[in-house]
mmCIF file of C-alpha atoms in Angstrom:
data_model
loop_
_atom_site.group_PDB
_atom_site.id
_atom_site.type_symbol
_atom_site.label_atom_id
_atom_site.label_comp_id
_atom_site.label_asym_id
_atom_site.label_seq_id
_atom_site.Cartn_x
_atom_site.Cartn_y
_atom_site.Cartn_z
ATOM 1 C CA MET A 724 0.000 0.000 0.000
ATOM 2 C CA ASN A 725 2.814 2.375 0.899
ATOM 3 C CA ASN A 726 4.574 1.958 -2.456
ATOM 4 C CA LYS A 727 1.316 2.211 -4.396
ATOM 5 C CA ILE A 728 0.425 5.498 -2.720
ATOM 6 C CA LYS A 729 3.900 6.913 -3.255
ATOM 7 C CA LEU A 730 3.774 6.009 -6.944
ATOM 8 C CA ALA A 731 0.320 7.535 -7.279
ATOM 9 C CA VAL A 732 1.468 10.731 -5.600
ATOM 10 C CA ALA A 733 4.519 10.972 -7.824
ATOM 11 C CA GLY A 734 2.320 10.401 -10.849
ATOM 12 C CA ALA A 735 -0.145 13.094 -9.820
ATOM 13 C CA VAL A 736 2.550 15.639 -8.994
ATOM 14 C CA LEU A 737 5.089 14.929 -11.686
ATOM 15 C CA SER A 738 2.959 13.135 -14.297
ATOM 16 C CA ALA A 739 5.697 10.572 -14.844
ATOM 17 C CA ALA A 740 4.125 8.112 -17.279
ATOM 18 C CA SER A 741 4.974 4.495 -16.501
ATOM 19 C CA VAL A 742 3.248 1.166 -16.153
ATOM 20 C CA ALA A 743 3.566 1.411 -12.379
ATOM 21 C CA ASN A 744 1.669 4.675 -11.984
ATOM 22 C CA ALA A 745 -0.223 5.012 -15.244
ATOM 23 C CA GLY A 746 -3.649 6.592 -15.235
ATOM 24 C CA ILE A 747 -6.159 6.128 -18.051
ATOM 25 C CA ILE A 748 -4.160 4.903 -21.073
ATOM 26 C CA ILE A 749 -5.364 5.753 -24.590
ATOM 27 C CA PRO A 750 -3.429 4.539 -27.673
ATOM 28 C CA ALA A 751 -3.423 7.256 -30.354
ATOM 29 C CA GLY A 752 -1.457 6.210 -33.434
ATOM 30 C CA ASP A 753 2.229 6.721 -32.752
ATOM 31 C CA TRP A 754 1.363 8.264 -29.396
ATOM 32 C CA THR A 755 0.200 6.917 -26.056
ATOM 33 C CA LEU A 756 -1.901 9.291 -23.964
ATOM 34 C CA ASP A 757 -2.017 8.989 -20.179
ATOM 35 C CA ILE A 758 -4.852 10.896 -18.455
ATOM 36 C CA ASN A 759 -4.131 11.071 -14.730
ATOM 37 C CA GLY A 760 -4.689 13.104 -11.600
ATOM 38 C CA ASN A 761 -6.598 13.226 -8.344
ATOM 39 C CA VAL A 762 -9.698 14.613 -6.655
ATOM 40 C CA ASN A 763 -9.627 15.314 -2.918
ATOM 41 C CA ALA A 764 -11.678 17.174 -0.320
ATOM 42 C CA PHE A 765 -11.403 17.680 3.439
ATOM 43 C CA ALA A 766 -13.549 18.987 6.260
ATOM 44 C CA ASN A 767 -11.321 21.134 8.483
ATOM 45 C CA ARG A 768 -11.636 22.495 12.010
ATOM 46 C CA LEU A 769 -9.045 24.986 13.294
ATOM 47 C CA GLU A 770 -8.710 26.108 16.911
ATOM 48 C CA VAL A 771 -6.544 29.134 17.726
ATOM 49 C CA ASP A 772 -4.787 28.419 21.041
ATOM 50 C CA LYS A 773 -2.735 31.599 21.211
ATOM 51 C CA ASP A 774 -2.639 34.820 19.183
ATOM 52 C CA ASP A 775 -0.412 37.516 20.680
ATOM 53 C CA GLY A 776 -0.525 39.661 17.533
ATOM 54 C CA ALA A 777 0.102 39.727 13.821
ATOM 55 C CA LEU A 778 3.048 37.819 12.446
ATOM 56 C CA SER A 779 3.838 37.901 8.747
ATOM 57 C CA GLY A 780 1.083 35.876 7.127
ATOM 58 C CA THR A 781 -2.348 35.340 8.614
ATOM 59 C CA VAL A 782 -2.727 31.567 8.999
ATOM 60 C CA GLY A 783 -3.584 30.627 12.573
ATOM 61 C CA ALA A 784 -4.738 34.101 13.639
ATOM 62 C CA ARG A 785 -8.118 34.775 15.194
ATOM 63 C CA GLU A 786 -10.827 36.100 12.939
ATOM 64 C CA SER A 787 -11.548 39.842 13.000
ATOM 65 C CA ASP A 788 -14.416 39.313 15.475
ATOM 66 C CA GLY A 789 -12.105 37.413 17.838
ATOM 67 C CA GLU A 790 -13.493 33.969 17.023
ATOM 68 C CA ASP A 791 -11.050 31.185 17.936
ATOM 69 C CA THR A 792 -12.669 28.282 16.067
ATOM 70 C CA GLN A 793 -12.961 28.107 12.276
ATOM 71 C CA TYR A 794 -14.619 25.504 10.042
ATOM 72 C CA GLY A 795 -14.343 24.977 6.302
ATOM 73 C CA MET A 796 -14.119 22.654 3.303
ATOM 74 C CA THR A 797 -10.961 22.650 1.243
ATOM 75 C CA THR A 798 -8.616 20.577 -0.862
ATOM 76 C CA GLY A 799 -5.431 19.432 0.870
ATOM 77 C CA LEU A 800 -1.764 20.048 0.111
ATOM 78 C CA LEU A 801 -2.414 18.632 -3.367
ATOM 79 C CA PRO A 802 -4.990 20.537 -5.393
ATOM 80 C CA ALA A 803 -7.475 18.556 -7.463
ATOM 81 C CA TRP A 804 -5.527 17.587 -10.579
ATOM 82 C CA LEU A 805 -6.151 16.726 -14.225
ATOM 83 C CA GLY A 806 -3.085 15.950 -16.305
ATOM 84 C CA VAL A 807 -2.463 14.660 -19.805
ATOM 85 C CA THR A 808 0.883 13.140 -20.784
ATOM 86 C CA GLY A 809 1.657 11.987 -24.310
ATOM 87 C CA THR A 810 4.644 9.738 -25.091
ATOM 88 C CA THR A 811 6.169 8.419 -28.281
ATOM 89 C CA ARG A 812 9.453 7.095 -29.707
ATOM 90 C CA GLN A 813 10.779 9.020 -32.726
ATOM 91 C CA ASN A 814 14.226 9.000 -34.362
ATOM 92 C CA ASP A 815 15.707 7.012 -31.463
ATOM 93 C CA LEU A 816 14.361 9.555 -28.967
ATOM 94 C CA ASP A 817 11.763 9.190 -26.234
ATOM 95 C CA VAL A 818 9.569 12.273 -26.651
ATOM 96 C CA SER A 819 6.774 13.378 -24.331
ATOM 97 C CA PHE A 820 4.617 16.333 -23.353
ATOM 98 C CA THR A 821 2.661 17.071 -20.191
ATOM 99 C CA ILE A 822 -0.088 19.640 -19.617
ATOM 100 C CA SER A 823 -2.064 19.783 -16.361
ATOM 101 C CA PHE A 824 -4.719 21.887 -14.664
ATOM 102 C CA GLN A 825 -5.478 22.284 -10.961
ATOM 103 C CA THR A 826 -8.504 23.462 -9.024
ATOM 104 C CA GLY A 827 -10.054 22.994 -5.581
ATOM 105 C CA VAL A 828 -13.225 22.867 -3.509
ATOM 106 C CA ALA A 829 -12.656 25.941 -1.309
ATOM 107 C CA ASP A 830 -14.752 29.060 -1.894
ATOM 108 C CA ALA A 831 -14.073 32.416 -0.226
ATOM 109 C CA GLY A 832 -17.354 33.958 -1.325
ATOM 110 C CA ILE A 833 -20.588 33.619 0.639
ATOM 111 C CA HIS A 834 -22.275 31.885 -2.289
ATOM 112 C CA GLY A 835 -19.092 30.597 -3.912
ATOM 113 C CA ASP A 836 -19.821 32.490 -7.112
ATOM 114 C CA GLY A 837 -18.139 35.836 -6.493
ATOM 115 C CA THR A 838 -21.402 37.813 -6.256
ATOM 116 C CA ASP A 839 -20.622 38.990 -2.723
ATOM 117 C CA GLY A 840 -17.412 40.711 -3.799
ATOM 118 C CA ASN A 841 -15.059 38.209 -2.196
ATOM 119 C CA GLY A 842 -14.933 35.923 -5.202
ATOM 120 C CA PRO A 843 -14.622 32.144 -5.282
ATOM 121 C CA ASN A 844 -11.338 30.620 -4.189
ATOM 122 C CA THR A 845 -11.417 28.033 -6.971
ATOM 123 C CA THR A 846 -9.351 29.670 -9.709
ATOM 124 C CA VAL A 847 -8.045 27.110 -12.194
ATOM 125 C CA ALA A 848 -4.248 27.015 -12.256
ATOM 126 C CA SER A 849 -1.784 25.482 -14.703
ATOM 127 C CA ARG A 850 1.285 24.201 -12.901
ATOM 128 C CA GLN A 851 2.725 22.019 -15.659
ATOM 129 C CA THR A 852 3.369 22.642 -19.329
ATOM 130 C CA PHE A 853 6.543 20.978 -20.519
ATOM 131 C CA VAL A 854 8.144 18.759 -23.144
ATOM 132 C CA THR A 855 10.882 16.169 -22.643
ATOM 133 C CA PHE A 856 13.167 14.285 -25.006
ATOM 134 C CA GLY A 857 16.024 11.885 -24.471
ATOM 135 C CA ASP A 858 17.147 8.280 -24.297
ATOM 136 C CA LYS A 859 18.009 5.946 -21.443
ATOM 137 C CA SER A 860 21.579 5.817 -22.765
ATOM 138 C CA TRP A 861 22.324 9.535 -22.242
ATOM 139 C CA GLY A 862 19.515 11.104 -20.204
ATOM 140 C CA THR A 863 16.548 13.441 -20.597
ATOM 141 C CA VAL A 864 16.081 17.142 -21.335
ATOM 142 C CA LYS A 865 13.006 18.983 -20.027
ATOM 143 C CA LEU A 866 11.778 22.400 -21.244
ATOM 144 C CA GLY A 867 8.788 24.189 -19.750
ATOM 145 C CA LYS A 868 7.047 24.672 -16.419
ATOM 146 C CA ASP A 869 7.169 21.991 -13.715
ATOM 147 C CA LEU A 870 7.940 21.456 -10.043
ATOM 148 C CA GLY A 871 11.243 23.066 -9.060
ATOM 149 C CA ILE A 872 14.311 20.879 -8.622
ATOM 150 C CA PHE A 873 15.541 22.103 -5.227
ATOM 151 C CA ALA A 874 13.484 20.800 -2.261
ATOM 152 C CA SER A 875 11.291 18.662 -4.544
ATOM 153 C CA ASN A 876 12.149 15.418 -2.730
ATOM 154 C CA ALA A 877 11.265 17.041 0.591
ATOM 155 C CA ILE A 878 7.657 17.618 -0.433
ATOM 156 C CA LEU A 879 7.305 14.359 -2.391
ATOM 157 C CA ASN A 880 8.284 12.330 0.700
ATOM 158 C CA ASP A 881 6.051 14.291 3.093
ATOM 159 C CA MET A 882 3.140 12.107 4.290
ATOM 160 C CA THR A 883 0.850 15.175 4.411
ATOM 161 C CA LEU A 884 0.976 15.251 0.598
ATOM 162 C CA LEU A 885 -2.006 12.903 0.886
ATOM 163 C CA GLY A 886 -3.676 15.171 3.441
ATOM 164 C CA VAL A 887 -3.708 18.716 4.795
ATOM 165 C CA GLY A 888 -0.806 19.418 7.145
ATOM 166 C CA ALA A 889 -0.472 23.068 8.220
ATOM 167 C CA GLY A 890 -2.714 25.853 7.005
ATOM 168 C CA GLY A 891 -6.174 25.643 5.548
ATOM 169 C CA PHE A 892 -7.464 29.080 6.535
ATOM 170 C CA THR A 893 -6.500 32.686 5.771
ATOM 171 C CA ASN A 894 -8.431 35.423 7.594
ATOM 172 C CA GLY A 895 -11.109 32.839 8.380
ATOM 173 C CA SER A 896 -11.588 31.759 4.754
ATOM 174 C CA THR A 897 -10.518 28.357 3.445
ATOM 175 C CA GLN A 898 -7.649 28.171 0.959
ATOM 176 C CA ASN A 899 -7.576 26.383 -2.376
ATOM 177 C CA THR A 900 -4.644 24.302 -1.125
ATOM 178 C CA THR A 901 -2.995 23.961 2.281
ATOM 179 C CA PHE A 902 0.664 24.150 3.350
ATOM 180 C CA GLY A 903 1.378 20.552 4.361
ATOM 181 C CA GLY A 904 4.916 20.799 5.736
ATOM 182 C CA ILE A 905 5.880 23.872 3.682
ATOM 183 C CA GLY A 906 7.438 26.448 6.001
ATOM 184 C CA THR A 907 7.528 23.929 8.867
ATOM 185 C CA GLY A 908 10.373 21.661 7.818
ATOM 186 C CA TYR A 909 11.090 22.501 4.189
ATOM 187 C CA GLN A 910 10.738 25.281 1.650
ATOM 188 C CA TYR A 911 8.266 25.214 -1.219
ATOM 189 C CA ALA A 912 9.819 23.819 -4.400
ATOM 190 C CA ALA A 913 7.254 25.896 -6.377
ATOM 191 C CA TRP A 914 6.322 25.565 -10.045
ATOM 192 C CA LYS A 915 8.952 27.124 -12.276
ATOM 193 C CA GLY A 916 9.764 27.635 -15.920
ATOM 194 C CA GLN A 917 12.974 25.690 -16.511
ATOM 195 C CA ILE A 918 15.376 23.903 -18.804
ATOM 196 C CA ALA A 919 16.708 20.846 -16.992
ATOM 197 C CA TYR A 920 18.869 17.819 -17.758
ATOM 198 C CA THR A 921 18.558 14.491 -15.906
ATOM 199 C CA THR A 922 21.256 11.860 -16.244
ATOM 200 C CA PRO A 923 20.400 8.242 -17.016
ATOM 201 C CA ASN A 924 19.974 5.946 -14.037
ATOM 202 C CA MET A 925 23.452 4.613 -13.296
ATOM 203 C CA ASN A 926 22.987 1.668 -10.922
ATOM 204 C CA GLY A 927 20.655 3.745 -8.758
ATOM 205 C CA PHE A 928 22.451 7.084 -9.064
ATOM 206 C CA SER A 929 20.989 9.994 -11.018
ATOM 207 C CA ALA A 930 21.260 13.780 -11.015
ATOM 208 C CA THR A 931 19.263 16.719 -12.340
ATOM 209 C CA VAL A 932 20.586 20.232 -13.036
ATOM 210 C CA GLY A 933 18.770 23.144 -14.586
ATOM 211 C CA ILE A 934 18.268 26.851 -15.104
ATOM 212 C CA VAL A 935 14.977 28.228 -13.800
ATOM 213 C CA ASP A 936 12.961 31.419 -14.169
ATOM 214 C CA PRO A 937 14.271 33.860 -11.509
ATOM 215 C CA ASN A 938 11.042 35.889 -11.306
ATOM 216 C CA MET A 939 9.967 34.939 -7.798
ATOM 217 C CA PHE A 940 11.108 37.836 -5.607
ATOM 218 C CA THR A 941 8.792 40.843 -5.288
ATOM 219 C CA GLY A 942 8.574 43.900 -3.057
ATOM 220 C CA THR A 943 10.834 46.801 -2.119
ATOM 221 C CA SER A 944 13.590 44.867 -0.379
ATOM 222 C CA ASP A 945 13.217 41.605 -2.285
ATOM 223 C CA GLY A 946 13.335 43.439 -5.605
ATOM 224 C CA ARG A 947 13.185 41.782 -9.003
ATOM 225 C CA TYR A 948 16.390 40.436 -10.392
ATOM 226 C CA GLN A 949 17.204 39.819 -14.037
ATOM 227 C CA ASP A 950 20.989 39.483 -13.762
ATOM 228 C CA ARG A 951 20.924 35.755 -14.481
ATOM 229 C CA PHE A 952 18.779 32.640 -14.337
ATOM 230 C CA GLY A 953 18.421 30.726 -11.116
ATOM 231 C CA PHE A 954 20.465 27.534 -10.838
ATOM 232 C CA GLU A 955 19.074 24.412 -9.164
ATOM 233 C CA GLY A 956 20.366 20.865 -8.911
ATOM 234 C CA GLN A 957 19.810 17.581 -7.121
ATOM 235 C CA ALA A 958 21.617 14.234 -6.980
ATOM 236 C CA GLN A 959 20.134 11.068 -5.535
ATOM 237 C CA TYR A 960 20.919 7.413 -5.003
ATOM 238 C CA GLU A 961 18.089 4.852 -4.874
ATOM 239 C CA PHE A 962 18.522 1.339 -3.495
ATOM 240 C CA THR A 963 16.330 -1.752 -3.321
ATOM 241 C CA GLY A 964 16.168 -4.929 -1.251
ATOM 242 C CA ASP A 965 14.887 -5.731 2.235
ATOM 243 C CA VAL A 966 15.896 -2.177 3.107
ATOM 244 C CA ALA A 967 14.922 0.146 0.243
ATOM 245 C CA GLY A 968 14.857 3.892 -0.235
ATOM 246 C CA LYS A 969 16.969 6.810 -1.412
ATOM 247 C CA VAL A 970 19.297 9.543 -0.233
ATOM 248 C CA TRP A 971 19.671 12.922 -1.917
ATOM 249 C CA VAL A 972 21.445 16.274 -1.823
ATOM 250 C CA GLY A 973 20.422 19.483 -3.585
ATOM 251 C CA ALA A 974 21.316 23.143 -3.999
ATOM 252 C CA ALA A 975 19.965 26.407 -5.421
ATOM 253 C CA SER A 976 21.455 29.825 -6.234
ATOM 254 C CA TYR A 977 19.889 33.137 -7.312
ATOM 255 C CA ASP A 978 21.071 36.719 -7.773
ATOM 256 C CA VAL A 979 18.750 39.395 -6.377
ATOM 257 C CA THR A 980 18.998 43.063 -7.301
ATOM 258 C CA SER A 981 17.079 45.495 -5.090
ATOM 259 C CA THR A 982 14.763 47.950 -6.826
ATOM 260 C CA GLY A 983 14.886 50.048 -3.654
ATOM 261 C CA THR A 984 13.521 53.570 -3.590
ATOM 262 C CA SER A 985 14.787 55.996 -6.197
ATOM 263 C CA GLY A 986 17.980 57.592 -4.975
ATOM 264 C CA THR A 987 18.486 55.347 -1.939
ATOM 265 C CA ALA A 988 21.763 53.627 -1.167
ATOM 266 C CA SER A 989 20.229 50.187 -1.572
ATOM 267 C CA GLN A 990 18.906 50.759 -5.093
ATOM 268 C CA GLY A 991 20.750 48.405 -7.438
ATOM 269 C CA ASP A 992 22.403 46.545 -4.549
ATOM 270 C CA SER A 993 22.871 42.872 -5.486
ATOM 271 C CA VAL A 994 23.170 39.817 -3.249
ATOM 272 C CA THR A 995 23.329 36.085 -3.878
ATOM 273 C CA VAL A 996 20.596 33.921 -2.377
ATOM 274 C CA SER A 997 21.662 30.304 -1.919
ATOM 275 C CA ALA A 998 20.530 27.126 -0.172
ATOM 276 C CA TRP A 999 21.404 23.438 0.092
ATOM 277 C CA ASP A 1000 19.623 20.370 1.460
ATOM 278 C CA ILE A 1001 20.138 16.715 2.300
ATOM 279 C CA GLY A 1002 17.612 13.974 2.955
ATOM 280 C CA ALA A 1003 16.920 10.258 3.158
ATOM 281 C CA ASN A 1004 13.887 8.000 2.921
ATOM 282 C CA VAL A 1005 14.218 4.376 4.093
ATOM 283 C CA ASN A 1006 11.587 1.605 4.026
ATOM 284 C CA MET A 1007 11.955 -1.665 5.932
ATOM 285 C CA GLY A 1008 8.875 -3.830 5.480
ATOM 286 C CA ASN A 1009 5.912 -1.867 6.807
ATOM 287 C CA LEU A 1010 8.100 0.794 8.461
ATOM 288 C CA GLY A 1011 9.049 4.001 6.655
ATOM 289 C CA LEU A 1012 11.487 6.643 7.938
ATOM 290 C CA THR A 1013 12.295 10.056 6.456
ATOM 291 C CA ALA A 1014 14.813 12.677 7.623
ATOM 292 C CA TYR A 1015 15.530 16.012 5.928
ATOM 293 C CA TYR A 1016 17.576 19.174 6.577
ATOM 294 C CA TYR A 1017 18.128 22.435 4.666
ATOM 295 C CA ASP A 1018 20.195 25.585 5.204
ATOM 296 C CA GLY A 1019 20.740 28.792 3.284
ATOM 297 C CA LYS A 1020 21.604 32.478 3.113
ATOM 298 C CA GLY A 1021 18.861 34.876 2.038
ATOM 299 C CA ASN A 1022 16.584 31.910 1.361
ATOM 300 C CA GLY A 1023 14.117 33.056 4.022
ATOM 301 C CA ILE A 1024 11.232 30.881 5.149
ATOM 302 C CA THR A 1025 8.245 29.038 3.614
ATOM 303 C CA ALA A 1026 9.243 29.712 -0.024
ATOM 304 C CA MET A 1027 12.624 30.508 -1.532
ATOM 305 C CA GLY A 1028 13.455 34.143 -0.695
ATOM 306 C CA LEU A 1029 10.225 34.900 1.170
ATOM 307 C CA GLU A 1030 11.270 37.368 3.890
ATOM 308 C CA GLY A 1031 14.850 36.427 3.100
ATOM 309 C CA LEU A 1032 16.187 39.958 2.519
ATOM 310 C CA ALA A 1033 16.177 43.195 4.507
ATOM 311 C CA ASP A 1034 16.656 46.672 3.017
ATOM 312 C CA MET A 1035 18.982 48.320 5.563
ATOM 313 C CA GLY A 1036 19.152 51.718 3.850
ATOM 314 C CA ALA A 1037 22.707 53.030 3.843
ATOM 315 C CA SER A 1038 23.953 49.551 4.791
ATOM 316 C CA GLY A 1039 22.395 48.094 1.649
ATOM 317 C CA VAL A 1040 20.443 44.869 1.278
ATOM 318 C CA LYS A 1041 21.283 42.186 3.836
ATOM 319 C CA ARG A 1042 20.447 38.482 3.841
ATOM 320 C CA ARG A 1043 18.364 36.732 6.467
ATOM 321 C CA ASP A 1044 19.508 33.128 6.880
ATOM 322 C CA GLY A 1045 17.036 30.257 7.123
ATOM 323 C CA ASP A 1046 17.329 26.603 8.029
ATOM 324 C CA GLY A 1047 15.146 23.730 9.186
ATOM 325 C CA GLY A 1048 14.112 20.156 8.595
ATOM 326 C CA TYR A 1049 11.725 17.375 9.476
ATOM 327 C CA VAL A 1050 11.675 13.786 10.687
ATOM 328 C CA GLN A 1051 8.854 11.373 9.904
ATOM 329 C CA ALA A 1052 7.927 7.794 10.752
ATOM 330 C CA THR A 1053 5.112 5.751 9.197
ATOM 331 C CA TYR A 1054 3.914 2.197 9.780
ATOM 332 C CA VAL A 1055 1.366 0.111 7.850
ATOM 333 C CA ILE A 1056 -0.798 -1.942 10.232
ATOM 334 C CA PRO A 1057 -2.512 -5.237 9.201
ATOM 335 C CA THR A 1058 -5.686 -3.424 8.031
ATOM 336 C CA GLY A 1059 -3.559 -1.673 5.389
ATOM 337 C CA THR A 1060 -3.874 1.672 7.166
ATOM 338 C CA LYS A 1061 -0.711 3.747 7.198
ATOM 339 C CA LEU A 1062 -0.184 5.528 10.520
ATOM 340 C CA GLY A 1063 2.321 8.366 10.647
ATOM 341 C CA VAL A 1064 3.863 10.971 12.911
ATOM 342 C CA SER A 1065 5.992 13.899 11.782
ATOM 343 C CA TYR A 1066 7.824 16.841 13.359
ATOM 344 C CA GLY A 1067 9.157 19.767 11.341
ATOM 345 C CA VAL A 1068 10.653 23.184 12.056
ATOM 346 C CA SER A 1069 11.789 26.171 9.988
ATOM 347 C CA ASN A 1070 13.905 29.014 11.402
ATOM 348 C CA LEU A 1071 14.601 32.546 10.173
ATOM 349 C CA ASP A 1072 17.475 34.671 11.524
ATOM 350 C CA LYS A 1073 17.638 38.444 11.543
ATOM 351 C CA ALA A 1074 19.960 40.083 9.050
ATOM 352 C CA SER A 1075 23.186 41.654 10.225
ATOM 353 C CA GLY A 1076 22.313 44.978 11.835
ATOM 354 C CA GLU A 1077 18.614 44.268 12.356
ATOM 355 C CA THR A 1078 17.247 44.835 15.845
ATOM 356 C CA ASP A 1079 14.020 43.650 17.452
ATOM 357 C CA GLY A 1080 11.189 45.999 16.560
ATOM 358 C CA SER A 1081 13.256 47.811 13.927
ATOM 359 C CA TYR A 1082 13.503 45.474 10.979
ATOM 360 C CA GLY A 1083 14.812 46.435 7.575
ATOM 361 C CA ALA A 1084 11.958 47.235 5.189
ATOM 362 C CA ASP A 1085 10.170 44.117 3.951
ATOM 363 C CA VAL A 1086 6.686 44.355 2.483
ATOM 364 C CA ALA A 1087 6.005 40.719 3.409
ATOM 365 C CA VAL A 1088 6.359 41.464 7.131
ATOM 366 C CA ALA A 1089 3.020 42.484 8.659
ATOM 367 C CA THR A 1090 3.951 43.394 12.237
ATOM 368 C CA ASP A 1091 6.685 41.088 13.421
ATOM 369 C CA LEU A 1092 9.371 39.030 11.758
ATOM 370 C CA ILE A 1093 8.958 35.254 12.112
ATOM 371 C CA GLU A 1094 11.731 33.510 14.044
ATOM 372 C CA LYS A 1095 10.445 29.933 14.105
ATOM 373 C CA GLN A 1096 7.589 27.855 12.691
ATOM 374 C CA GLU A 1097 7.180 24.296 13.960
ATOM 375 C CA ARG A 1098 4.598 21.572 13.373
ATOM 376 C CA TRP A 1099 3.563 18.225 14.819
ATOM 377 C CA THR A 1100 1.408 15.980 12.619
ATOM 378 C CA VAL A 1101 -0.319 12.693 13.418
ATOM 379 C CA GLY A 1102 -2.123 11.065 10.492
ATOM 380 C CA ALA A 1103 -3.954 7.941 9.360
ATOM 381 C CA TYR A 1104 -4.214 7.058 5.654
ATOM 382 C CA HIS A 1105 -6.478 4.117 4.782
ATOM 383 C CA PRO A 1106 -6.818 2.600 1.261
ATOM 384 C CA LEU A 1107 -10.551 2.044 0.890
ATOM 385 C CA THR A 1108 -9.850 0.838 -2.662
ATOM 386 C CA LYS A 1109 -6.672 0.718 -4.744
ATOM 387 C CA ASN A 1110 -7.459 4.274 -5.946
ATOM 388 C CA LEU A 1111 -9.354 5.825 -3.020
ATOM 389 C CA ASN A 1112 -7.778 6.704 0.327
ATOM 390 C CA LEU A 1113 -9.505 7.961 3.478
ATOM 391 C CA VAL A 1114 -7.409 10.465 5.445
ATOM 392 C CA ALA A 1115 -7.571 11.798 9.020
ATOM 393 C CA GLU A 1116 -4.984 14.233 10.407
ATOM 394 C CA TYR A 1117 -4.220 16.287 13.496
ATOM 395 C CA ASN A 1118 -1.751 19.155 13.284
ATOM 396 C CA ASN A 1119 -0.325 21.475 15.925
ATOM 397 C CA VAL A 1120 1.455 24.540 14.525
ATOM 398 C CA GLU A 1121 3.314 27.184 16.551
ATOM 399 C CA ARG A 1122 4.786 30.370 15.083
ATOM 400 C CA GLU A 1123 7.160 32.560 17.093
ATOM 401 C CA GLY A 1124 8.304 36.073 16.246
ATOM 402 C CA HIS A 1125 11.571 37.818 17.052
ATOM 403 C CA ASN A 1126 9.555 40.196 19.272
ATOM 404 C CA ASN A 1127 8.232 37.250 21.346
ATOM 405 C CA VAL A 1128 4.898 37.323 19.520
ATOM 406 C CA ASP A 1129 3.521 33.783 19.584
ATOM 407 C CA ASN A 1130 0.723 32.246 17.493
ATOM 408 C CA GLU A 1131 -0.385 28.643 17.998
ATOM 409 C CA TYR A 1132 -3.254 26.605 16.564
ATOM 410 C CA ASP A 1133 -4.557 23.044 16.283
ATOM 411 C CA SER A 1134 -6.220 21.733 13.144
ATOM 412 C CA TYR A 1135 -8.273 18.608 12.547
ATOM 413 C CA SER A 1136 -9.100 17.289 9.080
ATOM 414 C CA LEU A 1137 -11.094 14.371 7.706
ATOM 415 C CA GLY A 1138 -11.561 13.568 4.028
ATOM 416 C CA ALA A 1139 -10.547 11.455 1.063
ATOM 417 C CA ILE A 1140 -8.253 11.557 -1.947
ATOM 418 C CA LEU A 1141 -8.848 9.619 -5.172
ATOM 419 C CA PHE A 1142 -6.026 8.984 -7.637
ATOM 420 C CA PHE A 1143 -6.646 7.903 -11.217
#
């Protein structure tokens, strides 16, 4: 059950067409079409235990009327997914394309149709549009938009990928997707335009390197950089047997140029944002173990670069360092139910010269700069059929600020996810 779910998740997220995780197969002349994806929905209850004040972001805060308890329906960490992958063999090359669309069940509007001015929270997204070509003898080239390379294994091995994890509400309204372990153990790999090369599998070893669209930093201090593409890479070794799994290392590097304010010392100031990670996933019979760690300079928290830079005026743009990781254990009991427990934490340091209560300008910071975000998750994932899984999760999330502002909440979710 554990391997089947992991293959289904990988298929839904990465649309990797294979016999093991194929969806609905349609022969079409020289092509083979694979229609795949998932539909999921969860009932969520969130209880705010502590809310000292506004931290950057609004998840886990009390509603404007002071209400501590919030209820809502939403999709989980994975949005609902519909993907189409076409594969063929031409001129001694394996050629494929993938296009996918994502939506969800959450609705921010009172009637879910936007007539109240809030609008529905079910906008259709397109996270994948790419083409690949290559051969098992020399590797594969990918061009287009897909999951980022750095930190991708962290999210793909997170058990909350089948469920909800952290998040679920913003200002009392449900979100289209939740956070899972993003920002509480790893950074979001995100969906990025890229040109990437993956080596052939060499007795279990493979590596991927690529250039990615750098357009992810916004705001006064974060700026928008166009000096060069972002660089991302990952190497991994997979092994089989009574003890099976994989180990991996990855890295990312970006140049950020501050737009600053016209005439200020920081305008045009450039810094390098970088990060690296290491992880392992090991399966021994019904037991699965995962450990992961990341570290970086200017990488921030939650997503690459988010709150990672501070505009210090005459001192220029300074980097805030971020690190974190998670550990996870799962066990499949005789009923086929996978039980799991996970702990994750993400930390964000102040930049050189920053003092409590007087942070360098950062439009992403609401009132206080986050110092730590940590999460405990306990989950149960039961395969009702080979395609349909029932999911129940409990999450405790605590967010601490550098000014001793502390937000804490508990969330409970119950739902199902269907892969096809």
